[in-house]
Short mmCIF file of C-alpha atoms and ligand atoms in Angstrom, two decimals:
data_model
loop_
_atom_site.label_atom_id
_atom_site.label_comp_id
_atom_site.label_asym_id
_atom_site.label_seq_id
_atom_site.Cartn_x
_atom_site.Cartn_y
_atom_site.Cartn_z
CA UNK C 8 0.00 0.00 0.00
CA UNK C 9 1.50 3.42 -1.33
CA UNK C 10 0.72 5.78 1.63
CA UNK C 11 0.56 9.21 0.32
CA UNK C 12 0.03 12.70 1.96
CA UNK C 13 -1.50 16.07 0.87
CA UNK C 14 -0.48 19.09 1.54
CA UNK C 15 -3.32 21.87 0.99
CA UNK C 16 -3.82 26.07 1.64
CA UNK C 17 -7.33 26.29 0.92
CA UNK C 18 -10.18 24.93 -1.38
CA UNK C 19 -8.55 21.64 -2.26
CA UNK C 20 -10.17 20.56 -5.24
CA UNK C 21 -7.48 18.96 -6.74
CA UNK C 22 -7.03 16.83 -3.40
CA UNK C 23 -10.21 15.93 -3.46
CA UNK C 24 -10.24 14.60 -7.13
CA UNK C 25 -7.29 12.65 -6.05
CA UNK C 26 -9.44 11.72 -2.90
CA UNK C 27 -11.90 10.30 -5.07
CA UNK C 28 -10.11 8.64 -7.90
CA UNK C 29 -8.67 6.89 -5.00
CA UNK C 30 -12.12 5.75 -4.18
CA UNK C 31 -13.74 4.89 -7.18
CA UNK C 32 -10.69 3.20 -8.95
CA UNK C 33 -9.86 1.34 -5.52
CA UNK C 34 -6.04 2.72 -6.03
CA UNK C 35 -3.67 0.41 -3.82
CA UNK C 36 -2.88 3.27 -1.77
CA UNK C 37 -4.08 5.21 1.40
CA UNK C 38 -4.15 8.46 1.68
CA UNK C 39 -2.80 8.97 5.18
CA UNK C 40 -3.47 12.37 5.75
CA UNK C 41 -4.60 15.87 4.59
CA UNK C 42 -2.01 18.56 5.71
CA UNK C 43 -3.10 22.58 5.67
CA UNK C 44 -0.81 25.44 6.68
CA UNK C 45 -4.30 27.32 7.15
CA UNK C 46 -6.29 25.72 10.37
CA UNK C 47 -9.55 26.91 8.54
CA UNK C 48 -8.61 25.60 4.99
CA UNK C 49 -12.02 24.73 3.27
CA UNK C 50 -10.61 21.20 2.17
CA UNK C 51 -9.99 20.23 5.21
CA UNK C 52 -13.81 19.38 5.82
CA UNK C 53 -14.01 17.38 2.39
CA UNK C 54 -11.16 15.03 3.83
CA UNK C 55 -12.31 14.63 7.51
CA UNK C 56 -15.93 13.97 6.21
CA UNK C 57 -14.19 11.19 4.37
CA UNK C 58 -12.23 9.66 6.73
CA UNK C 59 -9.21 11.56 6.20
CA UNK C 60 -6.82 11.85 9.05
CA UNK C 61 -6.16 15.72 8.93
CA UNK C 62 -3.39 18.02 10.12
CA UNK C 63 -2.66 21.50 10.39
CA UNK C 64 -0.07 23.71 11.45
CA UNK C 65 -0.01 27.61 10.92
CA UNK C 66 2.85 28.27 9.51
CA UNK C 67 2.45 32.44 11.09
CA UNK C 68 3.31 30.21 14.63
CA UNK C 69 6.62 29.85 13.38
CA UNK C 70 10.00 32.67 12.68
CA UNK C 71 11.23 31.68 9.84
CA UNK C 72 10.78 29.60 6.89
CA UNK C 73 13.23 26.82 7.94
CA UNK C 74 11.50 26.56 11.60
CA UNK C 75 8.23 25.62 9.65
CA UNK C 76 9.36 23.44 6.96
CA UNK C 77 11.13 21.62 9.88
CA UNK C 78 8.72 21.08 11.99
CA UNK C 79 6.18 20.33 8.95
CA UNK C 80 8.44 17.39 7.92
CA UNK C 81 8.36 15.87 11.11
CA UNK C 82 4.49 16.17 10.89
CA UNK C 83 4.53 14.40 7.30
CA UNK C 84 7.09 11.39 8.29
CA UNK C 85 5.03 10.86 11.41
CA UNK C 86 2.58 9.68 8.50
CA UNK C 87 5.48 7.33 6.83
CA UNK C 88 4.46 8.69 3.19
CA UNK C 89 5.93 6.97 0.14
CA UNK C 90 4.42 9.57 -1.88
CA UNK C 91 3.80 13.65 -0.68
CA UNK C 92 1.41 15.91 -2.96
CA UNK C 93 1.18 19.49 -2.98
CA UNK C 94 -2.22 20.28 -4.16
CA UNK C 95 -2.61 24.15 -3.91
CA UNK C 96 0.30 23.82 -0.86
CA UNK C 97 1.01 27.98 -1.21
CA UNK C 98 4.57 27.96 0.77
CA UNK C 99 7.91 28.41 -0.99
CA UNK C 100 9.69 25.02 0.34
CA UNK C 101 13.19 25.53 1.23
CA UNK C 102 15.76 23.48 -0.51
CA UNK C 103 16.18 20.93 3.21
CA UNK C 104 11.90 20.12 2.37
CA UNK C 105 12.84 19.98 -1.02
CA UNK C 106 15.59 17.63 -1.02
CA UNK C 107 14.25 15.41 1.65
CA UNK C 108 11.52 14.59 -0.34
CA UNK C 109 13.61 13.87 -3.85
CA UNK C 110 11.92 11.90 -5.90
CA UNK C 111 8.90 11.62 -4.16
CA UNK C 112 7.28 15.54 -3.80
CA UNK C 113 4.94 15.96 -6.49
CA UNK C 114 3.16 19.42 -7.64
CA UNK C 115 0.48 21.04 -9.79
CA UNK C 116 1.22 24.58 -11.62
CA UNK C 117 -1.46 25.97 -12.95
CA UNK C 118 0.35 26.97 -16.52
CA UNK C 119 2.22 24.59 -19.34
CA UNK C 120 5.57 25.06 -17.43
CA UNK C 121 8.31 26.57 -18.11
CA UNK C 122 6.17 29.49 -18.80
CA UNK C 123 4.39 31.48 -16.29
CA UNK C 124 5.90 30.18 -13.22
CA UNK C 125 4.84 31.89 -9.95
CA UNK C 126 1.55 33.51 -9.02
CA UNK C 127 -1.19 34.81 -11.33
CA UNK C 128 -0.40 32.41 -13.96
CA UNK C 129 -4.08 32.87 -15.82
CA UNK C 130 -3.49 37.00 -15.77
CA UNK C 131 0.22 36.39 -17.09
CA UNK C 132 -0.96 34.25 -19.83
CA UNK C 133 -3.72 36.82 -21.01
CA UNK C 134 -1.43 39.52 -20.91
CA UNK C 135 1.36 37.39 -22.74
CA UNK C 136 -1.39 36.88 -25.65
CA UNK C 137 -0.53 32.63 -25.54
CA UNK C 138 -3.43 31.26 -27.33
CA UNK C 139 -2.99 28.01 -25.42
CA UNK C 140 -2.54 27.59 -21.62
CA UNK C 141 -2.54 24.72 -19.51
CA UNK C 142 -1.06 22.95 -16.19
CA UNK C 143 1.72 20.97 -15.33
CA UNK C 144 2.45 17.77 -12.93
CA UNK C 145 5.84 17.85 -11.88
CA UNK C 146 8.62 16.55 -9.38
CA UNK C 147 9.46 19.29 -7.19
CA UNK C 148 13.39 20.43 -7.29
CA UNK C 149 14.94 23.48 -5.37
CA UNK C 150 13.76 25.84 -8.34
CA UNK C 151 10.50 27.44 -8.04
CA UNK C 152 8.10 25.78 -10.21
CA UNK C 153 10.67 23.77 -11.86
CA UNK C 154 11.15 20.08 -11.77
CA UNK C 155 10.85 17.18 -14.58
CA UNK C 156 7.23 17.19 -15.58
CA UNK C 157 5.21 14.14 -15.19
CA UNK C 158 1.90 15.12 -17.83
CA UNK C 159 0.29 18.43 -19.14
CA UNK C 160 -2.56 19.59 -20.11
CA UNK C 161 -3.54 22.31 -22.41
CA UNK C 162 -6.77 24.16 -23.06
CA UNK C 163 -7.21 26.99 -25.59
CA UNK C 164 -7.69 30.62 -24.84
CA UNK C 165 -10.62 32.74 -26.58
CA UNK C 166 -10.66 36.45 -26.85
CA UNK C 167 -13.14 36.62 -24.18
CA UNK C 168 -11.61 35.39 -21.63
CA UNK C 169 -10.91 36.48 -18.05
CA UNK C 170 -8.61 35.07 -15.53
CA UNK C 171 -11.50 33.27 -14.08
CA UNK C 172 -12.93 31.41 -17.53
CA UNK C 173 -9.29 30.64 -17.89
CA UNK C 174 -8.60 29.41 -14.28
CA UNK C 175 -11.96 27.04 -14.68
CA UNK C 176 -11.01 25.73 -17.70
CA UNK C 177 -7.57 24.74 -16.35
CA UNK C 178 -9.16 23.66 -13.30
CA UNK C 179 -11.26 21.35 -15.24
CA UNK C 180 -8.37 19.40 -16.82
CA UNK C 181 -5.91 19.72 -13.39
CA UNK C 182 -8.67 17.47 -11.96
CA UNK C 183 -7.65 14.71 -14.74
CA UNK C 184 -4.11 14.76 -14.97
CA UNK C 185 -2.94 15.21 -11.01
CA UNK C 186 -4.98 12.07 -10.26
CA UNK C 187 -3.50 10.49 -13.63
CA UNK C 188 -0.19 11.35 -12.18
CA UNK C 189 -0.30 9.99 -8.96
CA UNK C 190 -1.59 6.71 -10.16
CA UNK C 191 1.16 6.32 -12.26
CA UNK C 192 3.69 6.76 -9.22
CA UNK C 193 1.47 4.45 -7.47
CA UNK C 194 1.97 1.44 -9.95
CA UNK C 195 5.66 2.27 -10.32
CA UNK C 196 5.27 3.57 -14.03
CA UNK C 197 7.55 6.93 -13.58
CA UNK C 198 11.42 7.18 -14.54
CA UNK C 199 13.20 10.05 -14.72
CA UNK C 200 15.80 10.28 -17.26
CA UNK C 201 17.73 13.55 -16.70
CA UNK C 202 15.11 16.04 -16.91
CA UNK C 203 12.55 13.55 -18.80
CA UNK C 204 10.07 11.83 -16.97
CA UNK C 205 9.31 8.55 -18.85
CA UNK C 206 6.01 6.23 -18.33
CA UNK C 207 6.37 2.60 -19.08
CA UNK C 208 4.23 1.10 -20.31
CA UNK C 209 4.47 4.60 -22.54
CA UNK C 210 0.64 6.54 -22.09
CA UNK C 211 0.23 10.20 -23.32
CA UNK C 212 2.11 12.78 -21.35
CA UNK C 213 -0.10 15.47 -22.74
CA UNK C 214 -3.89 16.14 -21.84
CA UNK C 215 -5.53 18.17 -25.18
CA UNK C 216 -8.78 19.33 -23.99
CA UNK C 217 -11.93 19.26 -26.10
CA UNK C 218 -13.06 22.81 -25.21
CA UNK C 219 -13.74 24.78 -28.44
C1 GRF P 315 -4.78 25.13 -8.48
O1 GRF P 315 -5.03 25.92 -9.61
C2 GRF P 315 -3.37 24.64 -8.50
O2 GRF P 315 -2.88 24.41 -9.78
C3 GRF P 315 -2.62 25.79 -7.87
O3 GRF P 315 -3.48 26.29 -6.88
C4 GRF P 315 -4.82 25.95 -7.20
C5 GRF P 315 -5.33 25.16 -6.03
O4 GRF P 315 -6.68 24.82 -6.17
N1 GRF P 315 -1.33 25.35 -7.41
P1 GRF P 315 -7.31 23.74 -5.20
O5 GRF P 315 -7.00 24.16 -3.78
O6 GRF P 315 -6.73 22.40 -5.54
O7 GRF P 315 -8.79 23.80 -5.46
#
C-alpha cells in the first residue's frame, strides 16, 4: 500500500479529485493524511468527512521559513508517506523540504511550465497573448516551479476570456491529470531520465482538452 500525503492552503479541489479517484478506482494506496498550513482551509472538511486523518499547522506560529518546513516534515514522516502531494500547498519550500523529499514531492502549476511560473499564472498568460494555456504535474526540485514534468494539459484561450474562464477551464483538466499522475507513481510507471520523466508502459504525457 502506497501511503501518500496532501499538503493543501485552501479549497482543495485537486485533493479531493485525487481523494476520489482513489475511491472509485480502488487505487492500492491510502491516503494517510490531509495537511493545511491554514487551520480553517475549506478542504480540510471534504477530507475529515471522508475519513481523512487531517493536520494543520499555521505556519504564522513559526519565525522563519526553515523553523516551519522543519517542523512540517516531522508532521509528514510521522505519517510514513511513500508519496507527498502538494495540491494548492502555497509555501515556498526551502531546498532541506525539497531535497528530503527527492523523488517523491509531487506538484500542480497551474500553466504549461516553463512558462508562467509563480503567481497569477491565468493573468500572465492573457497579458502574454498565448493562445494556449494549460497545467503541469511535476517533481518538485529546489527551483520554483521547476522540476521534470510528469503530464500536461492544455486548453485553448478565446478572446473573451478572463482570468476566471481561464482558471476554470484549467481547473477542469488539473482534476484529470494530477490524479492520472499519482496513479502512475502508485503502480511504479515513472522514470526520470535527466530532466525527462518517462512512463512505461508509454501513455500520453499530454492532456488536449476538447473545449472549443
Ligand atoms: C490550483 O489551480 C493549482 O494548480 C494551484 O493552486 C490551485 C489550487 O486549487 N497550485 P485547489 O486548492 O486544488 O482547489
Amino acid at each position: 500500500m502506497t501511503s501518500i500525503v496532501i499538503l493543501i492552503s485552501g479549497r482543495g479541489s485537486n485533493m479531493e479529485a485525487i481523494v476520489r479517484a482513489a475511491q472509485n478506482e480502488a487505487w492500492p494506496a491510502q491516503i494517510s493524511a490531509v495537511i493545511s498550513n491554514r487551520p480553517d482551509a475549506a478542504g480540510l472538511d471534504f477530507a475529515r468527512s471522508h475519513g481523512i486523518p487531517v493536520a494543520s499547522l499555521d505556519h504564522r506560529q513559526f519565525p522563519n521559513r526553515s523553523a516551519f518546513d522543519a517542523e512540517l516534515v516531522k508532521l509528514i514522516d510521522s505519517y510514513k508517506p511513500d508519496l507527498v502531494v502538494l495540491a494548492g500547498f502555497m509555501r515556498i519550500l526551502t531546498g532541506e523540504f525539497v531535497n528530503h523529499y527527492e523523488g517523491r514531492l509531487l506538484n500542480i502549476h497551474p500553466s504549461l511550465l516553463p512558462l508562467f511560473p509563480g503567481l497569477a499564472t491565468h493573468e500572465q498568460a492573457l497579458e502574454a497573448g498565448v493562445k494556449e494555456h494549460g497545467a503541469t504535474v511535476h517533481f518538485v526540485t529546489e527551483a520554483l516551479d521547476h522540476g521534470p514534468m510528469v503530464i500536461q494539459a492544455s486548453v485553448p484561450v478565446f478572446s473573451g476570456d478572463t482570468a476566471d474562464t481561464l482558471a476554470h477551464r484549467v481547473l477542469k483538466q488539473e482534476h484529470i491529470i494530477y490524479p492520472r499522475a499519482v496513479r502512475w507513481f502508485i503502480d511504479n510507471r515513472i522514470s526520470i531520465d535527466q530532466n525527462r520523466v518517462l512512463i512505461s508502459p508509454p501513455e500520453s504525457q499530454l492532456l488536449v482538452s476538447q473545449d472549443k
